[in-house]
């Protein structure tokens, strides 16, 4: 605990312009500050001087650059919390490290966009959008800079079409017109959003989803063909247990190296 007296230098009353004040005591506040060891938190006990105008009776209290008015968490601690929220860490570990409560971390996380307001005059030229499963199994919308940087542009609490459209409507039409490509999966309403919000952008289907769709179709055909044979036959065992080889590129198949296949009970190569 560190104690300090913060004095006020008020020459004139902000309300009546009178230049005479009387001392009105101190307001004591305890401010959470940065610490190198989470087990030994650092607090600042600030004795803030108060004055009262002799003419109009209005009171004044000193402010400090260390902490915002009506707040007990220092600006440096808040900045540290906001930087940690960008990392892959739990809210509890951030709270312990910063010497604050978990509810404070939740409040800062909820107000993240208010503290760091997005630039509504900028959108990536190459935009990619998708959804991911968050806490409690709920699906969230995410859009990123698809130009190799993969920097997160925005995360929305849901993936509803109206919510996504309302978000992109915040950007002027001229900004949205500069987007050249929008990369999406096979979700149809993402393509509808891209056509509506980005009139000059080309829609690109993510190749991962195309390959995944082809792989699923191939495996379904393999299983259907496999079921036509007896379970003890060589054809059935070949189709069932060697499925990894069917998904490999021909260039990665080894024609010389032999191995013993325990399912077919003989020496084989790829």
PDB file of N, CA and C in Angstrom, residues 94-199:
ATOM      1  N   UNK A  94      -6.623 -13.813 -15.929  1.00  0.00           N
ATOM      2  CA  UNK A  94      -6.367 -12.383 -16.149  1.00  0.00           C
ATOM      3  C   UNK A  94      -6.727 -11.586 -14.896  1.00  0.00           C
ATOM      4  N   UNK A  95      -7.842 -11.962 -14.246  1.00  0.00           N
ATOM      5  CA  UNK A  95      -8.277 -11.267 -13.032  1.00  0.00           C
ATOM      6  C   UNK A  95      -7.255 -11.425 -11.922  1.00  0.00           C
ATOM      7  N   UNK A  96      -6.717 -12.638 -11.759  1.00  0.00           N
ATOM      8  CA  UNK A  96      -5.714 -12.884 -10.713  1.00  0.00           C
ATOM      9  C   UNK A  96      -4.444 -12.098 -11.002  1.00  0.00           C
ATOM     10  N   UNK A  97      -4.035 -12.090 -12.257  1.00  0.00           N
ATOM     11  CA  UNK A  97      -2.804 -11.396 -12.640  1.00  0.00           C
ATOM     12  C   UNK A  97      -2.921  -9.887 -12.446  1.00  0.00           C
ATOM     13  N   UNK A  98      -4.121  -9.338 -12.683  1.00  0.00           N
ATOM     14  CA  UNK A  98      -4.319  -7.884 -12.582  1.00  0.00           C
ATOM     15  C   UNK A  98      -4.759  -7.443 -11.191  1.00  0.00           C
ATOM     16  N   UNK A  99      -5.124  -8.391 -10.316  1.00  0.00           N
ATOM     17  CA  UNK A  99      -5.563  -8.040  -8.971  1.00  0.00           C
ATOM     18  C   UNK A  99      -6.956  -7.462  -8.915  1.00  0.00           C
ATOM     19  N   UNK A 100      -7.828  -7.903  -9.844  1.00  0.00           N
ATOM     20  CA  UNK A 100      -9.211  -7.430  -9.863  1.00  0.00           C
ATOM     21  C   UNK A 100     -10.128  -8.651  -9.838  1.00  0.00           C
ATOM     22  N   UNK A 101     -11.432  -8.407  -9.829  1.00  0.00           N
ATOM     23  CA  UNK A 101     -12.396  -9.500  -9.798  1.00  0.00           C
ATOM     24  C   UNK A 101     -12.703  -9.985 -11.218  1.00  0.00           C
ATOM     25  N   UNK A 102     -13.248 -11.203 -11.293  1.00  0.00           N
ATOM     26  CA  UNK A 102     -13.616 -11.765 -12.601  1.00  0.00           C
ATOM     27  C   UNK A 102     -14.742 -10.973 -13.248  1.00  0.00           C
ATOM     28  N   UNK A 103     -15.637 -10.408 -12.421  1.00  0.00           N
ATOM     29  CA  UNK A 103     -16.736  -9.610 -12.982  1.00  0.00           C
ATOM     30  C   UNK A 103     -16.215  -8.344 -13.648  1.00  0.00           C
ATOM     31  N   UNK A 104     -15.105  -7.801 -13.159  1.00  0.00           N
ATOM     32  CA  UNK A 104     -14.493  -6.635 -13.799  1.00  0.00           C
ATOM     33  C   UNK A 104     -13.984  -6.994 -15.190  1.00  0.00           C
ATOM     34  N   UNK A 105     -13.376  -8.181 -15.320  1.00  0.00           N
ATOM     35  CA  UNK A 105     -12.900  -8.640 -16.627  1.00  0.00           C
ATOM     36  C   UNK A 105     -14.072  -8.804 -17.581  1.00  0.00           C
ATOM     37  N   UNK A 106     -15.179  -9.374 -17.085  1.00  0.00           N
ATOM     38  CA  UNK A 106     -16.373  -9.545 -17.922  1.00  0.00           C
ATOM     39  C   UNK A 106     -16.899  -8.189 -18.387  1.00  0.00           C
ATOM     40  N   UNK A 107     -16.902  -7.206 -17.494  1.00  0.00           N
ATOM     41  CA  UNK A 107     -17.409  -5.877 -17.855  1.00  0.00           C
ATOM     42  C   UNK A 107     -16.520  -5.234 -18.919  1.00  0.00           C
ATOM     43  N   UNK A 108     -15.198  -5.358 -18.776  1.00  0.00           N
ATOM     44  CA  UNK A 108     -14.294  -4.804 -19.780  1.00  0.00           C
ATOM     45  C   UNK A 108     -14.449  -5.522 -21.112  1.00  0.00           C
ATOM     46  N   UNK A 109     -14.692  -6.830 -21.053  1.00  0.00           N
ATOM     47  CA  UNK A 109     -14.867  -7.591 -22.283  1.00  0.00           C
ATOM     48  C   UNK A 109     -16.146  -7.176 -23.000  1.00  0.00           C
ATOM     49  N   UNK A 110     -17.216  -6.932 -22.239  1.00  0.00           N
ATOM     50  CA  UNK A 110     -18.482  -6.500 -22.838  1.00  0.00           C
ATOM     51  C   UNK A 110     -18.355  -5.122 -23.481  1.00  0.00           C
ATOM     52  N   UNK A 111     -17.504  -4.268 -22.888  1.00  0.00           N
ATOM     53  CA  UNK A 111     -17.351  -2.898 -23.380  1.00  0.00           C
ATOM     54  C   UNK A 111     -16.110  -2.733 -24.246  1.00  0.00           C
ATOM     55  N   UNK A 112     -15.577  -3.856 -24.751  1.00  0.00           N
ATOM     56  CA  UNK A 112     -14.325  -3.803 -25.507  1.00  0.00           C
ATOM     57  C   UNK A 112     -14.444  -2.878 -26.721  1.00  0.00           C
ATOM     58  N   UNK A 113     -15.532  -3.006 -27.452  1.00  0.00           N
ATOM     59  CA  UNK A 113     -15.705  -2.174 -28.647  1.00  0.00           C
ATOM     60  C   UNK A 113     -15.910  -0.709 -28.305  1.00  0.00           C
ATOM     61  N   UNK A 114     -16.482  -0.430 -27.105  1.00  0.00           N
ATOM     62  CA  UNK A 114     -16.660   0.965 -26.699  1.00  0.00           C
ATOM     63  C   UNK A 114     -15.332   1.604 -26.319  1.00  0.00           C
ATOM     64  N   UNK A 115     -14.429   0.784 -25.737  1.00  0.00           N
ATOM     65  CA  UNK A 115     -13.127   1.307 -25.337  1.00  0.00           C
ATOM     66  C   UNK A 115     -12.201   1.469 -26.538  1.00  0.00           C
ATOM     67  N   UNK A 116     -12.290   0.528 -27.482  1.00  0.00           N
ATOM     68  CA  UNK A 116     -11.503   0.615 -28.714  1.00  0.00           C
ATOM     69  C   UNK A 116     -12.483   0.643 -29.884  1.00  0.00           C
ATOM     70  N   UNK A 117     -12.974   1.782 -30.185  1.00  0.00           N
ATOM     71  CA  UNK A 117     -14.003   1.892 -31.214  1.00  0.00           C
ATOM     72  C   UNK A 117     -13.429   1.537 -32.592  1.00  0.00           C
ATOM     73  N   UNK A 118     -14.182   0.745 -33.322  1.00  0.00           N
ATOM     74  CA  UNK A 118     -13.741   0.332 -34.645  1.00  0.00           C
ATOM     75  C   UNK A 118     -13.750   1.524 -35.596  1.00  0.00           C
ATOM     76  N   UNK A 119     -12.796   1.503 -36.508  1.00  0.00           N
ATOM     77  CA  UNK A 119     -12.721   2.542 -37.526  1.00  0.00           C
ATOM     78  C   UNK A 119     -13.755   2.229 -38.604  1.00  0.00           C
ATOM     79  N   UNK A 120     -14.813   3.026 -38.662  1.00  0.00           N
ATOM     80  CA  UNK A 120     -15.895   2.783 -39.599  1.00  0.00           C
ATOM     81  C   UNK A 120     -15.573   3.277 -41.003  1.00  0.00           C
ATOM     82  N   UNK A 121     -14.356   3.767 -41.198  1.00  0.00           N
ATOM     83  CA  UNK A 121     -13.925   4.182 -42.532  1.00  0.00           C
ATOM     84  C   UNK A 121     -12.950   3.182 -43.141  1.00  0.00           C
ATOM     85  N   UNK A 122     -12.894   1.992 -42.549  1.00  0.00           N
ATOM     86  CA  UNK A 122     -11.946   0.990 -43.053  1.00  0.00           C
ATOM     87  C   UNK A 122     -12.561  -0.400 -43.007  1.00  0.00           C
ATOM     88  N   UNK A 123     -12.392  -1.144 -44.080  1.00  0.00           N
ATOM     89  CA  UNK A 123     -12.688  -2.572 -44.145  1.00  0.00           C
ATOM     90  C   UNK A 123     -11.583  -3.219 -44.975  1.00  0.00           C
ATOM     91  N   UNK A 124     -11.171  -4.437 -44.634  1.00  0.00           N
ATOM     92  CA  UNK A 124     -10.142  -5.112 -45.429  1.00  0.00           C
ATOM     93  C   UNK A 124     -10.593  -5.289 -46.876  1.00  0.00           C
ATOM     94  N   UNK A 125      -9.656  -5.191 -47.789  1.00  0.00           N
ATOM     95  CA  UNK A 125      -9.968  -5.381 -49.208  1.00  0.00           C
ATOM     96  C   UNK A 125     -10.413  -6.815 -49.460  1.00  0.00           C
ATOM     97  N   UNK A 126      -9.782  -7.753 -48.746  1.00  0.00           N
ATOM     98  CA  UNK A 126     -10.142  -9.166 -48.839  1.00  0.00           C
ATOM     99  C   UNK A 126     -10.711  -9.583 -47.487  1.00  0.00           C
ATOM    100  N   UNK A 127     -11.990  -9.828 -47.452  1.00  0.00           N
ATOM    101  CA  UNK A 127     -12.697 -10.122 -46.216  1.00  0.00           C
ATOM    102  C   UNK A 127     -13.101 -11.598 -46.192  1.00  0.00           C
ATOM    103  N   UNK A 128     -12.966 -12.214 -45.017  1.00  0.00           N
ATOM    104  CA  UNK A 128     -13.388 -13.610 -44.843  1.00  0.00           C
ATOM    105  C   UNK A 128     -14.324 -13.688 -43.645  1.00  0.00           C
ATOM    106  N   UNK A 129     -15.402 -14.463 -43.776  1.00  0.00           N
ATOM    107  CA  UNK A 129     -16.366 -14.567 -42.684  1.00  0.00           C
ATOM    108  C   UNK A 129     -16.747 -16.020 -42.442  1.00  0.00           C
ATOM    109  N   UNK A 130     -16.977 -16.317 -41.170  1.00  0.00           N
ATOM    110  CA  UNK A 130     -17.323 -17.685 -40.774  1.00  0.00           C
ATOM    111  C   UNK A 130     -17.950 -17.618 -39.390  1.00  0.00           C
ATOM    112  N   UNK A 131     -18.272 -18.776 -38.810  1.00  0.00           N
ATOM    113  CA  UNK A 131     -18.769 -18.822 -37.443  1.00  0.00           C
ATOM    114  C   UNK A 131     -17.905 -19.794 -36.646  1.00  0.00           C
ATOM    115  N   UNK A 132     -17.926 -19.638 -35.326  1.00  0.00           N
ATOM    116  CA  UNK A 132     -17.205 -20.568 -34.445  1.00  0.00           C
ATOM    117  C   UNK A 132     -18.053 -20.804 -33.206  1.00  0.00           C
ATOM    118  N   UNK A 133     -17.792 -21.909 -32.552  1.00  0.00           N
ATOM    119  CA  UNK A 133     -18.555 -22.283 -31.366  1.00  0.00           C
ATOM    120  C   UNK A 133     -17.864 -21.719 -30.125  1.00  0.00           C
ATOM    121  N   UNK A 134     -18.596 -20.891 -29.367  1.00  0.00           N
ATOM    122  CA  UNK A 134     -18.031 -20.249 -28.199  1.00  0.00           C
ATOM    123  C   UNK A 134     -18.465 -20.912 -26.899  1.00  0.00           C
ATOM    124  N   UNK A 135     -18.465 -20.119 -25.835  1.00  0.00           N
ATOM    125  CA  UNK A 135     -18.808 -20.620 -24.507  1.00  0.00           C
ATOM    126  C   UNK A 135     -20.264 -21.069 -24.487  1.00  0.00           C
ATOM    127  N   UNK A 136     -20.510 -22.244 -23.894  1.00  0.00           N
ATOM    128  CA  UNK A 136     -21.862 -22.767 -23.815  1.00  0.00           C
ATOM    129  C   UNK A 136     -22.367 -23.356 -25.111  1.00  0.00           C
ATOM    130  N   UNK A 137     -21.469 -23.559 -26.079  1.00  0.00           N
ATOM    131  CA  UNK A 137     -21.861 -24.149 -27.348  1.00  0.00           C
ATOM    132  C   UNK A 137     -22.555 -23.196 -28.300  1.00  0.00           C
ATOM    133  N   UNK A 138     -22.594 -21.912 -27.975  1.00  0.00           N
ATOM    134  CA  UNK A 138     -23.283 -20.945 -28.829  1.00  0.00           C
ATOM    135  C   UNK A 138     -22.391 -20.558 -29.997  1.00  0.00           C
ATOM    136  N   UNK A 139     -23.002 -20.408 -31.169  1.00  0.00           N
ATOM    137  CA  UNK A 139     -22.256 -20.048 -32.371  1.00  0.00           C
ATOM    138  C   UNK A 139     -22.148 -18.533 -32.493  1.00  0.00           C
ATOM    139  N   UNK A 140     -20.943 -18.050 -32.808  1.00  0.00           N
ATOM    140  CA  UNK A 140     -20.676 -16.621 -32.963  1.00  0.00           C
ATOM    141  C   UNK A 140     -20.167 -16.364 -34.385  1.00  0.00           C
ATOM    142  N   UNK A 141     -20.420 -15.161 -34.852  1.00  0.00           N
ATOM    143  CA  UNK A 141     -19.944 -14.741 -36.176  1.00  0.00           C
ATOM    144  C   UNK A 141     -18.588 -14.067 -36.036  1.00  0.00           C
ATOM    145  N   UNK A 142     -17.683 -14.354 -36.974  1.00  0.00           N
ATOM    146  CA  UNK A 142     -16.373 -13.705 -36.987  1.00  0.00           C
ATOM    147  C   UNK A 142     -16.019 -13.344 -38.423  1.00  0.00           C
ATOM    148  N   UNK A 143     -15.444 -12.164 -38.603  1.00  0.00           N
ATOM    149  CA  UNK A 143     -14.908 -11.782 -39.913  1.00  0.00           C
ATOM    150  C   UNK A 143     -13.472 -11.319 -39.708  1.00  0.00           C
ATOM    151  N   UNK A 144     -12.602 -11.697 -40.636  1.00  0.00           N
ATOM    152  CA  UNK A 144     -11.175 -11.417 -40.506  1.00  0.00           C
ATOM    153  C   UNK A 144     -10.643 -10.816 -41.800  1.00  0.00           C
ATOM    154  N   UNK A 145      -9.430 -10.284 -41.699  1.00  0.00           N
ATOM    155  CA  UNK A 145      -8.710  -9.793 -42.868  1.00  0.00           C
ATOM    156  C   UNK A 145      -8.140 -11.003 -43.598  1.00  0.00           C
ATOM    157  N   UNK A 146      -8.638 -11.266 -44.795  1.00  0.00           N
ATOM    158  CA  UNK A 146      -8.229 -12.460 -45.525  1.00  0.00           C
ATOM    159  C   UNK A 146      -7.002 -12.277 -46.382  1.00  0.00           C
ATOM    160  N   UNK A 147      -6.264 -11.194 -46.209  1.00  0.00           N
ATOM    161  CA  UNK A 147      -5.095 -10.905 -47.043  1.00  0.00           C
ATOM    162  C   UNK A 147      -3.823 -11.466 -46.426  1.00  0.00           C
ATOM    163  N   UNK A 148      -3.881 -12.701 -45.912  1.00  0.00           N
ATOM    164  CA  UNK A 148      -2.697 -13.344 -45.347  1.00  0.00           C
ATOM    165  C   UNK A 148      -2.407 -12.959 -43.913  1.00  0.00           C
ATOM    166  N   UNK A 149      -2.968 -11.837 -43.442  1.00  0.00           N
ATOM    167  CA  UNK A 149      -2.711 -11.373 -42.075  1.00  0.00           C
ATOM    168  C   UNK A 149      -3.587 -12.129 -41.078  1.00  0.00           C
ATOM    169  N   UNK A 150      -4.822 -12.425 -41.479  1.00  0.00           N
ATOM    170  CA  UNK A 150      -5.802 -13.136 -40.634  1.00  0.00           C
ATOM    171  C   UNK A 150      -6.069 -12.390 -39.337  1.00  0.00           C
ATOM    172  N   UNK A 151      -6.062 -11.077 -39.411  1.00  0.00           N
ATOM    173  CA  UNK A 151      -6.368 -10.247 -38.250  1.00  0.00           C
ATOM    174  C   UNK A 151      -7.881 -10.158 -38.075  1.00  0.00           C
ATOM    175  N   UNK A 152      -8.334 -10.320 -36.831  1.00  0.00           N
ATOM    176  CA  UNK A 152      -9.766 -10.302 -36.557  1.00  0.00           C
ATOM    177  C   UNK A 152     -10.316  -8.896 -36.768  1.00  0.00           C
ATOM    178  N   UNK A 153     -11.377  -8.793 -37.569  1.00  0.00           N
ATOM    179  CA  UNK A 153     -12.039  -7.520 -37.803  1.00  0.00           C
ATOM    180  C   UNK A 153     -13.165  -7.294 -36.802  1.00  0.00           C
ATOM    181  N   UNK A 154     -13.970  -8.327 -36.554  1.00  0.00           N
ATOM    182  CA  UNK A 154     -15.075  -8.210 -35.605  1.00  0.00           C
ATOM    183  C   UNK A 154     -15.575  -9.595 -35.220  1.00  0.00           C
ATOM    184  N   UNK A 155     -16.047  -9.718 -33.978  1.00  0.00           N
ATOM    185  CA  UNK A 155     -16.715 -10.915 -33.483  1.00  0.00           C
ATOM    186  C   UNK A 155     -18.066 -10.481 -32.933  1.00  0.00           C
ATOM    187  N   UNK A 156     -19.121 -11.105 -33.432  1.00  0.00           N
ATOM    188  CA  UNK A 156     -20.474 -10.780 -32.988  1.00  0.00           C
ATOM    189  C   UNK A 156     -20.995 -11.873 -32.059  1.00  0.00           C
ATOM    190  N   UNK A 157     -21.869 -11.517 -31.115  1.00  0.00           N
ATOM    191  CA  UNK A 157     -22.352 -12.508 -30.133  1.00  0.00           C
ATOM    192  C   UNK A 157     -23.242 -13.590 -30.720  1.00  0.00           C
ATOM    193  N   UNK A 158     -23.718 -13.422 -31.954  1.00  0.00           N
ATOM    194  CA  UNK A 158     -24.520 -14.456 -32.605  1.00  0.00           C
ATOM    195  C   UNK A 158     -24.198 -14.443 -34.093  1.00  0.00           C
ATOM    196  N   UNK A 159     -24.807 -15.340 -34.836  1.00  0.00           N
ATOM    197  CA  UNK A 159     -24.549 -15.411 -36.284  1.00  0.00           C
ATOM    198  C   UNK A 159     -25.825 -15.182 -37.091  1.00  0.00           C
ATOM    199  N   UNK A 160     -26.797 -14.484 -36.496  1.00  0.00           N
ATOM    200  CA  UNK A 160     -28.049 -14.225 -37.192  1.00  0.00           C
ATOM    201  C   UNK A 160     -27.819 -13.258 -38.357  1.00  0.00           C
ATOM    202  N   UNK A 161     -28.565 -13.464 -39.416  1.00  0.00           N
ATOM    203  CA  UNK A 161     -28.389 -12.674 -40.635  1.00  0.00           C
ATOM    204  C   UNK A 161     -28.630 -11.193 -40.377  1.00  0.00           C
ATOM    205  N   UNK A 162     -29.667 -10.865 -39.607  1.00  0.00           N
ATOM    206  CA  UNK A 162     -29.988  -9.462 -39.335  1.00  0.00           C
ATOM    207  C   UNK A 162     -28.881  -8.784 -38.535  1.00  0.00           C
ATOM    208  N   UNK A 163     -28.284  -9.508 -37.582  1.00  0.00           N
ATOM    209  CA  UNK A 163     -27.209  -8.934 -36.765  1.00  0.00           C
ATOM    210  C   UNK A 163     -25.995  -8.611 -37.622  1.00  0.00           C
ATOM    211  N   UNK A 164     -25.662  -9.506 -38.551  1.00  0.00           N
ATOM    212  CA  UNK A 164     -24.500  -9.297 -39.417  1.00  0.00           C
ATOM    213  C   UNK A 164     -24.742  -8.116 -40.356  1.00  0.00           C
ATOM    214  N   UNK A 165     -25.945  -8.045 -40.915  1.00  0.00           N
ATOM    215  CA  UNK A 165     -26.270  -6.941 -41.828  1.00  0.00           C
ATOM    216  C   UNK A 165     -26.240  -5.613 -41.091  1.00  0.00           C
ATOM    217  N   UNK A 166     -26.785  -5.558 -39.874  1.00  0.00           N
ATOM    218  CA  UNK A 166     -26.781  -4.314 -39.095  1.00  0.00           C
ATOM    219  C   UNK A 166     -25.362  -3.869 -38.776  1.00  0.00           C
ATOM    220  N   UNK A 167     -24.465  -4.825 -38.532  1.00  0.00           N
ATOM    221  CA  UNK A 167     -23.066  -4.460 -38.269  1.00  0.00           C
ATOM    222  C   UNK A 167     -22.431  -3.817 -39.493  1.00  0.00           C
ATOM    223  N   UNK A 168     -22.576  -4.441 -40.662  1.00  0.00           N
ATOM    224  CA  UNK A 168     -21.932  -3.911 -41.857  1.00  0.00           C
ATOM    225  C   UNK A 168     -22.603  -2.632 -42.350  1.00  0.00           C
ATOM    226  N   UNK A 169     -23.859  -2.400 -41.976  1.00  0.00           N
ATOM    227  CA  UNK A 169     -24.528  -1.163 -42.357  1.00  0.00           C
ATOM    228  C   UNK A 169     -23.911   0.060 -41.680  1.00  0.00           C
ATOM    229  N   UNK A 170     -23.147  -0.153 -40.600  1.00  0.00           N
ATOM    230  CA  UNK A 170     -22.482   0.970 -39.932  1.00  0.00           C
ATOM    231  C   UNK A 170     -21.422   1.603 -40.826  1.00  0.00           C
ATOM    232  N   UNK A 171     -20.886   0.829 -41.762  1.00  0.00           N
ATOM    233  CA  UNK A 171     -19.845   1.339 -42.651  1.00  0.00           C
ATOM    234  C   UNK A 171     -20.489   2.043 -43.846  1.00  0.00           C
ATOM    235  N   UNK A 172     -19.942   3.173 -44.249  1.00  0.00           N
ATOM    236  CA  UNK A 172     -20.498   3.878 -45.424  1.00  0.00           C
ATOM    237  C   UNK A 172     -20.441   2.992 -46.667  1.00  0.00           C
ATOM    238  N   UNK A 173     -21.322   3.265 -47.597  1.00  0.00           N
ATOM    239  CA  UNK A 173     -21.390   2.466 -48.820  1.00  0.00           C
ATOM    240  C   UNK A 173     -20.092   2.547 -49.616  1.00  0.00           C
ATOM    241  N   UNK A 174     -19.431   3.705 -49.566  1.00  0.00           N
ATOM    242  CA  UNK A 174     -18.166   3.865 -50.291  1.00  0.00           C
ATOM    243  C   UNK A 174     -17.074   2.964 -49.719  1.00  0.00           C
ATOM    244  N   UNK A 175     -17.100   2.740 -48.385  1.00  0.00           N
ATOM    245  CA  UNK A 175     -16.118   1.860 -47.748  1.00  0.00           C
ATOM    246  C   UNK A 175     -16.392   0.411 -48.123  1.00  0.00           C
ATOM    247  N   UNK A 176     -17.670   0.023 -48.120  1.00  0.00           N
ATOM    248  CA  UNK A 176     -18.029  -1.357 -48.472  1.00  0.00           C
ATOM    249  C   UNK A 176     -17.762  -1.639 -49.942  1.00  0.00           C
ATOM    250  N   UNK A 177     -17.807  -0.602 -50.766  1.00  0.00           N
ATOM    251  CA  UNK A 177     -17.571  -0.791 -52.201  1.00  0.00           C
ATOM    252  C   UNK A 177     -16.109  -1.104 -52.505  1.00  0.00           C
ATOM    253  N   UNK A 178     -15.206  -0.803 -51.567  1.00  0.00           N
ATOM    254  CA  UNK A 178     -13.774  -1.062 -51.796  1.00  0.00           C
ATOM    255  C   UNK A 178     -13.398  -2.519 -51.548  1.00  0.00           C
ATOM    256  N   UNK A 179     -14.283  -3.298 -50.950  1.00  0.00           N
ATOM    257  CA  UNK A 179     -13.992  -4.712 -50.691  1.00  0.00           C
ATOM    258  C   UNK A 179     -14.003  -5.470 -52.023  1.00  0.00           C
ATOM    259  N   UNK A 180     -12.908  -6.192 -52.322  1.00  0.00           N
ATOM    260  CA  UNK A 180     -12.770  -6.876 -53.609  1.00  0.00           C
ATOM    261  C   UNK A 180     -13.232  -8.321 -53.561  1.00  0.00           C
ATOM    262  N   UNK A 181     -12.943  -9.030 -52.469  1.00  0.00           N
ATOM    263  CA  UNK A 181     -13.339 -10.444 -52.363  1.00  0.00           C
ATOM    264  C   UNK A 181     -13.910 -10.707 -50.972  1.00  0.00           C
ATOM    265  N   UNK A 182     -14.873 -11.607 -50.912  1.00  0.00           N
ATOM    266  CA  UNK A 182     -15.445 -12.071 -49.645  1.00  0.00           C
ATOM    267  C   UNK A 182     -15.379 -13.594 -49.659  1.00  0.00           C
ATOM    268  N   UNK A 183     -14.590 -14.168 -48.753  1.00  0.00           N
ATOM    269  CA  UNK A 183     -14.425 -15.617 -48.673  1.00  0.00           C
ATOM    270  C   UNK A 183     -15.397 -16.174 -47.643  1.00  0.00           C
ATOM    271  N   UNK A 184     -16.208 -17.133 -48.057  1.00  0.00           N
ATOM    272  CA  UNK A 184     -17.236 -17.714 -47.190  1.00  0.00           C
ATOM    273  C   UNK A 184     -17.203 -19.229 -47.338  1.00  0.00           C
ATOM    274  N   UNK A 185     -17.970 -19.921 -46.477  1.00  0.00           N
ATOM    275  CA  UNK A 185     -18.146 -21.357 -46.634  1.00  0.00           C
ATOM    276  C   UNK A 185     -19.385 -21.605 -47.488  1.00  0.00           C
ATOM    277  N   UNK A 186     -19.947 -22.796 -47.392  1.00  0.00           N
ATOM    278  CA  UNK A 186     -21.088 -23.136 -48.231  1.00  0.00           C
ATOM    279  C   UNK A 186     -22.417 -22.688 -47.636  1.00  0.00           C
ATOM    280  N   UNK A 187     -22.368 -21.893 -46.573  1.00  0.00           N
ATOM    281  CA  UNK A 187     -23.584 -21.357 -45.969  1.00  0.00           C
ATOM    282  C   UNK A 187     -24.213 -20.345 -46.925  1.00  0.00           C
ATOM    283  N   UNK A 188     -25.444 -20.591 -47.341  1.00  0.00           N
ATOM    284  CA  UNK A 188     -26.064 -19.783 -48.399  1.00  0.00           C
ATOM    285  C   UNK A 188     -26.291 -18.338 -47.973  1.00  0.00           C
ATOM    286  N   UNK A 189     -26.667 -18.083 -46.692  1.00  0.00           N
ATOM    287  CA  UNK A 189     -27.004 -16.701 -46.367  1.00  0.00           C
ATOM    288  C   UNK A 189     -25.768 -15.821 -46.197  1.00  0.00           C
ATOM    289  N   UNK A 190     -24.571 -16.414 -46.037  1.00  0.00           N
ATOM    290  CA  UNK A 190     -23.358 -15.608 -46.086  1.00  0.00           C
ATOM    291  C   UNK A 190     -23.163 -15.039 -47.486  1.00  0.00           C
ATOM    292  N   UNK A 191     -23.499 -15.833 -48.498  1.00  0.00           N
ATOM    293  CA  UNK A 191     -23.398 -15.344 -49.866  1.00  0.00           C
ATOM    294  C   UNK A 191     -24.426 -14.238 -50.126  1.00  0.00           C
ATOM    295  N   UNK A 192     -25.615 -14.376 -49.554  1.00  0.00           N
ATOM    296  CA  UNK A 192     -26.635 -13.323 -49.692  1.00  0.00           C
ATOM    297  C   UNK A 192     -26.164 -12.024 -49.042  1.00  0.00           C
ATOM    298  N   UNK A 193     -25.534 -12.141 -47.864  1.00  0.00           N
ATOM    299  CA  UNK A 193     -25.012 -10.952 -47.166  1.00  0.00           C
ATOM    300  C   UNK A 193     -23.920 -10.291 -47.993  1.00  0.00           C
ATOM    301  N   UNK A 194     -23.026 -11.097 -48.565  1.00  0.00           N
ATOM    302  CA  UNK A 194     -21.930 -10.550 -49.371  1.00  0.00           C
ATOM    303  C   UNK A 194     -22.460  -9.801 -50.584  1.00  0.00           C
ATOM    304  N   UNK A 195     -23.468 -10.356 -51.253  1.00  0.00           N
ATOM    305  CA  UNK A 195     -24.043  -9.683 -52.426  1.00  0.00           C
ATOM    306  C   UNK A 195     -24.739  -8.383 -52.040  1.00  0.00           C
ATOM    307  N   UNK A 196     -25.377  -8.370 -50.869  1.00  0.00           N
ATOM    308  CA  UNK A 196     -26.132  -7.198 -50.438  1.00  0.00           C
ATOM    309  C   UNK A 196     -25.226  -6.083 -49.931  1.00  0.00           C
ATOM    310  N   UNK A 197     -24.198  -6.447 -49.157  1.00  0.00           N
ATOM    311  CA  UNK A 197     -23.365  -5.448 -48.484  1.00  0.00           C
ATOM    312  C   UNK A 197     -22.153  -5.025 -49.312  1.00  0.00           C
ATOM    313  N   UNK A 198     -21.645  -5.900 -50.178  1.00  0.00           N
ATOM    314  CA  UNK A 198     -20.416  -5.609 -50.924  1.00  0.00           C
ATOM    315  C   UNK A 198     -20.682  -5.798 -52.414  1.00  0.00           C
ATOM    316  N   UNK A 199     -21.222  -4.778 -53.062  1.00  0.00           N
ATOM    317  CA  UNK A 199     -21.677  -4.917 -54.466  1.00  0.00           C
ATOM    318  C   UNK A 199     -20.552  -5.187 -55.447  1.00  0.00           C
TER     319      UNK A 199
END
